[in-house]
GROMACS .gro file of C-alpha atoms in nm:
model
  225
    1MET     CA    1   0.597   1.354  -0.387
    2ALA     CA    2   0.358   1.139  -0.182
    3LYS     CA    3   0.184   1.444  -0.031
    4LYS     CA    4   0.130   1.601  -0.374
    5PHE     CA    5  -0.006   1.274  -0.510
    6LEU     CA    6  -0.244   1.237  -0.213
    7LEU     CA    7  -0.380   1.591  -0.250
    8THR     CA    8  -0.433   1.542  -0.623
    9PHE     CA    9  -0.595   1.205  -0.559
   10LEU     CA   10  -0.837   1.341  -0.296
   11PHE     CA   11  -0.929   1.641  -0.512
   12SER     CA   12  -1.001   1.414  -0.809
   13ALA     CA   13  -1.207   1.179  -0.591
   14LEU     CA   14  -1.419   1.460  -0.448
   15SER     CA   15  -1.473   1.610  -0.793
   16LEU     CA   16  -1.582   1.275  -0.933
   17CYS     CA   17  -1.818   1.215  -0.643
   18ALA     CA   18  -1.972   1.563  -0.682
   19LEU     CA   19  -2.050   1.492  -1.047
   20HIS     CA   20  -2.242   1.178  -0.950
   21ALA     CA   21  -2.390   1.287  -0.619
   22GLN     CA   22  -2.747   1.337  -0.746
   23VAL     CA   23  -2.939   1.012  -0.737
   24ASP     CA   24  -3.291   0.959  -0.865
   25PRO     CA   25  -3.507   0.898  -0.552
   26ASN     CA   26  -3.735   0.674  -0.759
   27GLU     CA   27  -3.450   0.444  -0.859
   28SER     CA   28  -3.479   0.086  -0.730
   29ARG     CA   29  -3.247  -0.039  -0.459
   30TRP     CA   30  -2.889  -0.090  -0.569
   31ARG     CA   31  -2.830  -0.389  -0.343
   32ASP     CA   32  -3.003  -0.586  -0.071
   33PRO     CA   33  -2.865  -0.591   0.283
   34PHE     CA   34  -2.594  -0.856   0.326
   35ASP     CA   35  -2.536  -0.913  -0.043
   36ILE     CA   36  -2.198  -1.087  -0.055
   37TYR     CA   37  -1.947  -1.088  -0.341
   38VAL     CA   38  -1.611  -1.263  -0.382
   39GLY     CA   39  -1.355  -1.254  -0.659
   40PRO     CA   40  -0.995  -1.232  -0.781
   41LYS     CA   41  -0.810  -0.908  -0.845
   42ILE     CA   42  -0.491  -0.805  -1.021
   43GLY     CA   43  -0.313  -0.477  -1.074
   44ALA     CA   44   0.003  -0.276  -1.024
   45SER     CA   45   0.183  -0.137  -0.720
   46TYR     CA   46   0.415   0.163  -0.685
   47SER     CA   47   0.631   0.184  -0.373
   48GLN     CA   48   0.904   0.421  -0.261
   49PHE     CA   49   1.095   0.503   0.058
   50SER     CA   50   1.070   0.852   0.203
   51GLN     CA   51   1.373   1.056   0.321
   52VAL     CA   52   1.645   0.827   0.179
   53GLY     CA   53   1.588   0.892  -0.192
   54GLY     CA   54   1.635   0.623  -0.452
   55ASP     CA   55   1.406   0.504  -0.729
   56PRO     CA   56   1.058   0.353  -0.683
   57VAL     CA   57   0.967  -0.010  -0.741
   58ILE     CA   58   0.679  -0.070  -0.983
   59PHE     CA   59   0.546  -0.424  -0.997
   60GLY     CA   60   0.234  -0.634  -1.043
   61CYS     CA   61   0.007  -0.745  -0.760
   62ALA     CA   62  -0.258  -1.016  -0.730
   63GLY     CA   63  -0.503  -1.158  -0.477
   64GLY     CA   64  -0.869  -1.191  -0.391
   65PHE     CA   65  -1.145  -1.020  -0.195
   66VAL     CA   66  -1.473  -1.067  -0.009
   67GLU     CA   67  -1.725  -0.784   0.014
   68VAL     CA   68  -2.050  -0.757   0.208
   69PHE     CA   69  -2.306  -0.477   0.176
   70PHE     CA   70  -2.510  -0.347   0.468
   71ASN     CA   71  -2.732  -0.115   0.263
   72ASP     CA   72  -2.720   0.086  -0.060
   73HIS     CA   73  -2.443   0.312   0.064
   74LEU     CA   74  -2.232   0.113   0.309
   75GLY     CA   75  -2.016  -0.194   0.251
   76MET     CA   76  -1.714  -0.369   0.398
   77ASN     CA   77  -1.435  -0.538   0.206
   78VAL     CA   78  -1.158  -0.774   0.319
   79GLU     CA   79  -0.884  -0.874   0.076
   80MET     CA   80  -0.555  -1.059   0.055
   81LEU     CA   81  -0.299  -0.925  -0.189
   82TYR     CA   82   0.058  -1.012  -0.286
   83THR     CA   83   0.288  -0.718  -0.358
   84HIS     CA   84   0.657  -0.677  -0.440
   85GLN     CA   85   0.781  -0.347  -0.296
   86GLY     CA   86   1.097  -0.168  -0.186
   87GLY     CA   87   1.340   0.081  -0.334
   88LYS     CA   88   1.621   0.085  -0.591
   89ASN     CA   89   1.951   0.269  -0.630
   90LEU     CA   90   1.969   0.400  -0.274
   91TYR     CA   91   2.291   0.552  -0.138
   92HIS     CA   92   2.361   0.563   0.235
   93ASN     CA   93   2.607   0.754   0.454
   94LEU     CA   94   2.780   0.479   0.653
   95THR     CA   95   3.040   0.508   0.928
   96GLU     CA   96   3.354   0.306   0.863
   97THR     CA   97   3.594   0.236   1.152
   98THR     CA   98   3.961   0.159   1.088
   99GLN     CA   99   4.209   0.031   1.345
  100LEU     CA  100   4.553   0.193   1.323
  101GLU     CA  101   4.889   0.028   1.390
  102ASP     CA  102   4.918   0.198   1.731
  103GLY     CA  103   4.593   0.034   1.842
  104THR     CA  104   4.375   0.341   1.812
  105THR     CA  105   4.077   0.361   1.583
  106THR     CA  106   3.955   0.625   1.343
  107SER     CA  107   3.610   0.668   1.192
  108GLN     CA  108   3.490   0.835   0.877
  109VAL     CA  109   3.156   0.870   0.703
  110VAL     CA  110   3.145   0.733   0.349
  111ASN     CA  111   2.869   0.737   0.092
  112SER     CA  112   2.797   0.376   0.001
  113GLY     CA  113   2.574   0.228  -0.267
  114PRO     CA  114   2.378   0.169  -0.469
  115TYR     CA  115   2.153  -0.058  -0.261
  116ASP     CA  116   1.836  -0.229  -0.379
  117TYR     CA  117   1.567  -0.336  -0.132
  118ASN     CA  118   1.349  -0.630  -0.239
  119LEU     CA  119   1.047  -0.667  -0.011
  120ASP     CA  120   0.765  -0.917  -0.073
  121TYR     CA  121   0.443  -0.900   0.127
  122ILE     CA  122   0.116  -1.081   0.179
  123ASN     CA  123  -0.120  -0.795   0.258
  124THR     CA  124  -0.444  -0.809   0.452
  125ILE     CA  125  -0.658  -0.504   0.380
  126TYR     CA  126  -0.981  -0.408   0.558
  127LYS     CA  127  -1.195  -0.143   0.387
  128LEU     CA  128  -1.506   0.045   0.492
  129LYS     CA  129  -1.670   0.171   0.173
  130TYR     CA  130  -1.925   0.448   0.123
  131TYR     CA  131  -2.118   0.451  -0.207
  132PHE     CA  132  -2.232   0.784  -0.347
  133THR     CA  133  -2.393   0.600  -0.637
  134LYS     CA  134  -2.424   0.235  -0.735
  135GLN     CA  135  -2.096   0.263  -0.924
  136ILE     CA  136  -1.880   0.505  -0.724
  137CYS     CA  137  -1.749   0.483  -0.369
  138ILE     CA  138  -1.469   0.610  -0.149
  139TYR     CA  139  -1.313   0.405   0.128
  140THR     CA  140  -1.066   0.388   0.411
  141GLY     CA  141  -0.964   0.123   0.661
  142PHE     CA  142  -0.653  -0.060   0.778
  143HIS     CA  143  -0.375  -0.240   0.592
  144LEU     CA  144  -0.125  -0.486   0.738
  145GLY     CA  145   0.159  -0.635   0.531
  146THR     CA  146   0.341  -0.952   0.642
  147PHE     CA  147   0.687  -1.029   0.501
  148ILE     CA  148   0.750  -1.337   0.292
  149ASN     CA  149   1.087  -1.198   0.179
  150ALA     CA  150   1.306  -0.900   0.273
  151LYS     CA  151   1.655  -0.861   0.128
  152SER     CA  152   1.899  -0.581   0.056
  153VAL     CA  153   2.127  -0.617  -0.246
  154TYR     CA  154   2.471  -0.452  -0.275
  155ASN     CA  155   2.725  -0.541  -0.544
  156GLY     CA  156   2.531  -0.860  -0.618
  157SER     CA  157   2.544  -0.974  -0.254
  158LYS     CA  158   2.207  -1.034  -0.085
  159THR     CA  159   2.145  -0.987   0.288
  160ASN     CA  160   1.834  -1.103   0.471
  161ILE     CA  161   1.703  -0.798   0.662
  162ARG     CA  162   1.361  -0.929   0.759
  163LYS     CA  163   1.427  -0.921   1.135
  164TYR     CA  164   1.534  -0.556   1.118
  165LEU     CA  165   1.212  -0.425   0.959
  166HIS     CA  166   0.863  -0.359   1.087
  167ARG     CA  167   0.562  -0.529   0.937
  168GLN     CA  168   0.388  -0.287   0.708
  169ALA     CA  169   0.094  -0.099   0.861
  170SER     CA  170  -0.093   0.179   0.685
  171VAL     CA  171  -0.427   0.348   0.629
  172PRO     CA  172  -0.568   0.304   0.276
  173ILE     CA  173  -0.747   0.601   0.120
  174GLY     CA  174  -0.909   0.519  -0.210
  175ILE     CA  175  -1.183   0.542  -0.468
  176SER     CA  176  -1.364   0.266  -0.656
  177TYR     CA  177  -1.570   0.247  -0.975
  178GLU     CA  178  -1.784  -0.063  -1.027
  179THR     CA  179  -1.975  -0.219  -1.315
  180GLU     CA  180  -2.193  -0.527  -1.283
  181LYS     CA  181  -1.888  -0.754  -1.289
  182LEU     CA  182  -1.574  -0.540  -1.252
  183VAL     CA  183  -1.429  -0.326  -0.973
  184PHE     CA  184  -1.167  -0.062  -1.060
  185GLU     CA  185  -0.979   0.079  -0.760
  186ALA     CA  186  -0.704   0.332  -0.693
  187ASN     CA  187  -0.564   0.397  -0.349
  188TYR     CA  188  -0.278   0.546  -0.153
  189ASN     CA  189  -0.165   0.368   0.164
  190TRP     CA  190  -0.048   0.618   0.425
  191PRO     CA  191   0.225   0.451   0.641
  192ILE     CA  192   0.161   0.446   1.015
  193ARG     CA  193   0.505   0.326   1.125
  194MET     CA  194   0.865   0.364   1.018
  195LEU     CA  195   1.026   0.098   0.802
  196ALA     CA  196   1.315   0.002   1.033
  197ASN     CA  197   1.286  -0.146   1.380
  198LYS     CA  198   1.394   0.092   1.655
  199ASN     CA  199   1.757   0.059   1.769
  200SER     CA  200   1.835  -0.187   1.490
  201LYS     CA  201   2.109  -0.193   1.227
  202ALA     CA  202   1.847  -0.097   0.971
  203GLU     CA  203   1.755   0.218   1.167
  204GLU     CA  204   2.119   0.330   1.152
  205ILE     CA  205   2.099   0.314   0.773
  206LEU     CA  206   1.735   0.396   0.692
  207GLY     CA  207   1.668   0.636   0.978
  208LYS     CA  208   1.302   0.742   0.994
  209ALA     CA  209   1.221   0.635   0.639
  210ARG     CA  210   0.869   0.515   0.569
  211GLN     CA  211   0.738   0.314   0.277
  212HIS     CA  212   0.470   0.474   0.062
  213LEU     CA  213   0.247   0.245  -0.144
  214PHE     CA  214   0.007   0.320  -0.430
  215LEU     CA  215  -0.219   0.053  -0.582
  216LEU     CA  216  -0.420   0.035  -0.905
  217THR     CA  217  -0.631  -0.280  -0.930
  218VAL     CA  218  -0.920  -0.440  -1.114
  219GLY     CA  219  -1.134  -0.714  -0.961
  220TYR     CA  220  -1.395  -0.953  -1.096
  221LYS     CA  221  -1.713  -0.983  -0.884
  222ILE     CA  222  -1.894  -1.311  -0.822
  223LYS     CA  223  -2.217  -1.287  -0.621
  224VAL     CA  224  -2.243  -1.550  -0.348
  225PHE     CA  225  -2.563  -1.440  -0.171
   0.00000   0.00000   0.00000
């Protein structure tokens, strides 16, 4: 699903950029070098684990950003964003060991669930943005998510799994449309690392699952310089 979404997203972004690629050479400068903007942003996040199935988690997100422009076409953005992510209704094949009366043990694989994973992050996102026009840009960069909460829920019982999971690290790929005051963004965050720590209890359950994240946000721009 994530690959299909990414291909569709990139095709749409390239098509949109092609429609706006011609710029009037007599048009005045869009921005001066080192123009700086700050502002709040809100939106929605969509996250889902790969390989292990389950349902996605759709939730709101909120934070703020700082953006500096180097020229008409190139800018850099740093933002902090809270997101609630994870997965719902996951079933896992777990090995259960039973000790028999004669002292021997026997093991069997059982399908256990459903599990919910509630993961809360403070995200730091660095973006390098290229503007085709004053309004439209594409960007990429680096995204790091730090846990403020990580729990699995099974039959109403919550387990803290924070120490078994990697911090989130991904590469954002996105497109932005800007007016004088508003910034509309859509991006897919391609995960660099697996969700579970290597050789941990979580790896036994989640295997090589990764967490895919999609963000739709709107920000309000305030010019500082």
